[in-house]
Coordinates of N, CA and C in Angstrom, one line a residue:
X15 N 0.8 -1.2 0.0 CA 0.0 0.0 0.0 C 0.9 1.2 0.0
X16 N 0.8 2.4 -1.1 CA 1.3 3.4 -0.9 C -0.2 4.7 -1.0
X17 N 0.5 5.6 -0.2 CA -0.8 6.5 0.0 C 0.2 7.9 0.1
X18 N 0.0 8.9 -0.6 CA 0.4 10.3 -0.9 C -0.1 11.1 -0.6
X19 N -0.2 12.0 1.0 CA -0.7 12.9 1.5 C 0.1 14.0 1.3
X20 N -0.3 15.0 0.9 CA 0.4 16.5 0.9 C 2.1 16.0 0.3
X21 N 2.8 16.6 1.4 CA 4.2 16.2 1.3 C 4.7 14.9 1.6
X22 N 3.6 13.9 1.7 CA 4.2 12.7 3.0 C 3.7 11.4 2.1
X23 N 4.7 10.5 1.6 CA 3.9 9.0 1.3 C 3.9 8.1 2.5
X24 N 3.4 7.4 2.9 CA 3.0 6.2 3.3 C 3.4 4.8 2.9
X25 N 4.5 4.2 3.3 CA 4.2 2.8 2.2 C 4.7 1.6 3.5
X26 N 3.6 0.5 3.5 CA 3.9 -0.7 4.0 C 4.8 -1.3 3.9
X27 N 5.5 -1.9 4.7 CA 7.1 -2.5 4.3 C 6.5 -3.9 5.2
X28 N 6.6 -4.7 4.7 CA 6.0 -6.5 4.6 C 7.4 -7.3 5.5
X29 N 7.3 -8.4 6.0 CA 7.8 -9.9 6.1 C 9.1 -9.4 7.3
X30 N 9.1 -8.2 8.2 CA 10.0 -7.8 9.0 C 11.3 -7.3 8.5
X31 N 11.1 -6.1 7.1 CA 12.2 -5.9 6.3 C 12.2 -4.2 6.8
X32 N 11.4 -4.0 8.0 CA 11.3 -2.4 8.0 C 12.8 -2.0 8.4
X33 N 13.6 -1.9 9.1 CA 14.8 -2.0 9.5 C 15.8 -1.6 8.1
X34 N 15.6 -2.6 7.7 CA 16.4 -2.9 6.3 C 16.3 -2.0 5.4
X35 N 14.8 -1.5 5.0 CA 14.4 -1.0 4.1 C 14.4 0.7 4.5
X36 N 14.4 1.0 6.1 CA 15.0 1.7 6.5 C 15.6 2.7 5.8
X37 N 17.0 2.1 6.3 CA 18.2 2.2 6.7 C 18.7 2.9 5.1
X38 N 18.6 1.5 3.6 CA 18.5 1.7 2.3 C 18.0 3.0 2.2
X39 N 16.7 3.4 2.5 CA 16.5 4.8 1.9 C 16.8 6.2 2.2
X40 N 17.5 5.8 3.8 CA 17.9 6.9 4.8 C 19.8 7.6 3.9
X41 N 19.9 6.3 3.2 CA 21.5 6.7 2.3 C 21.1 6.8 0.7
X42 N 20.1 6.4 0.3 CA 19.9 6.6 -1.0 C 19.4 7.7 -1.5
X43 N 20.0 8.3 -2.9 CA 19.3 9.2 -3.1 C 18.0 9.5 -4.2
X44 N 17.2 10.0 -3.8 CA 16.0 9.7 -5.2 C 15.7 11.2 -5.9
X45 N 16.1 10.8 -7.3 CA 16.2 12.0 -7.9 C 17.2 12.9 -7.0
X46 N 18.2 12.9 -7.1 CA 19.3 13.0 -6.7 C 19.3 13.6 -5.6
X47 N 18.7 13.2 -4.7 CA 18.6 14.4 -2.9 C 18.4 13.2 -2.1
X48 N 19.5 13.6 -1.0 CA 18.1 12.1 0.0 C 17.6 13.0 0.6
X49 N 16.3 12.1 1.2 CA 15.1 12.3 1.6 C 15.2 11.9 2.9
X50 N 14.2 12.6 4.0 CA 13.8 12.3 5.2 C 12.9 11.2 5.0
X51 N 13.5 9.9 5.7 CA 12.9 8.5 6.0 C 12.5 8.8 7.6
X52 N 11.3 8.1 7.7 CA 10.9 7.5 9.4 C 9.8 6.4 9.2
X53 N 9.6 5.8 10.4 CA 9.0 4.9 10.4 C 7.4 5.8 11.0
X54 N 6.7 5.5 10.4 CA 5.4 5.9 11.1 C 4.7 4.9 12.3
X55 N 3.7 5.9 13.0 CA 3.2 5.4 14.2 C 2.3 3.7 13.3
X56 N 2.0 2.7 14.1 CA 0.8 1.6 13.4 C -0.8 2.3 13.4
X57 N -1.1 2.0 12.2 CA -2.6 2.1 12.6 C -2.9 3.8 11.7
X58 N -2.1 4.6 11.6 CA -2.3 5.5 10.6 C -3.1 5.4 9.5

């Protein structure tokens, strides 16, 4: 599930890879800037 509010997506991270998937986007850059990653509260 991804969901695009204002400035902010949303996306489900499955099978206990949140960590992982993290971390990857906290150093990656998209369209060439990195981006503020966090984990959101459950249940949002």
């Amino acid at each position: 599930m991804i969901a695009i509010v204002e400035v902010s997506t949303f996306v489900e991270i499955l099978n206990g890879k949140v960590k992982q998937v993290l971390k990857a986007l906290q150093t990656e850059k998209i369209k060439g800037r990195v981006r503020k990653v966090s984990q959101a509260n459950a249940g949002k």
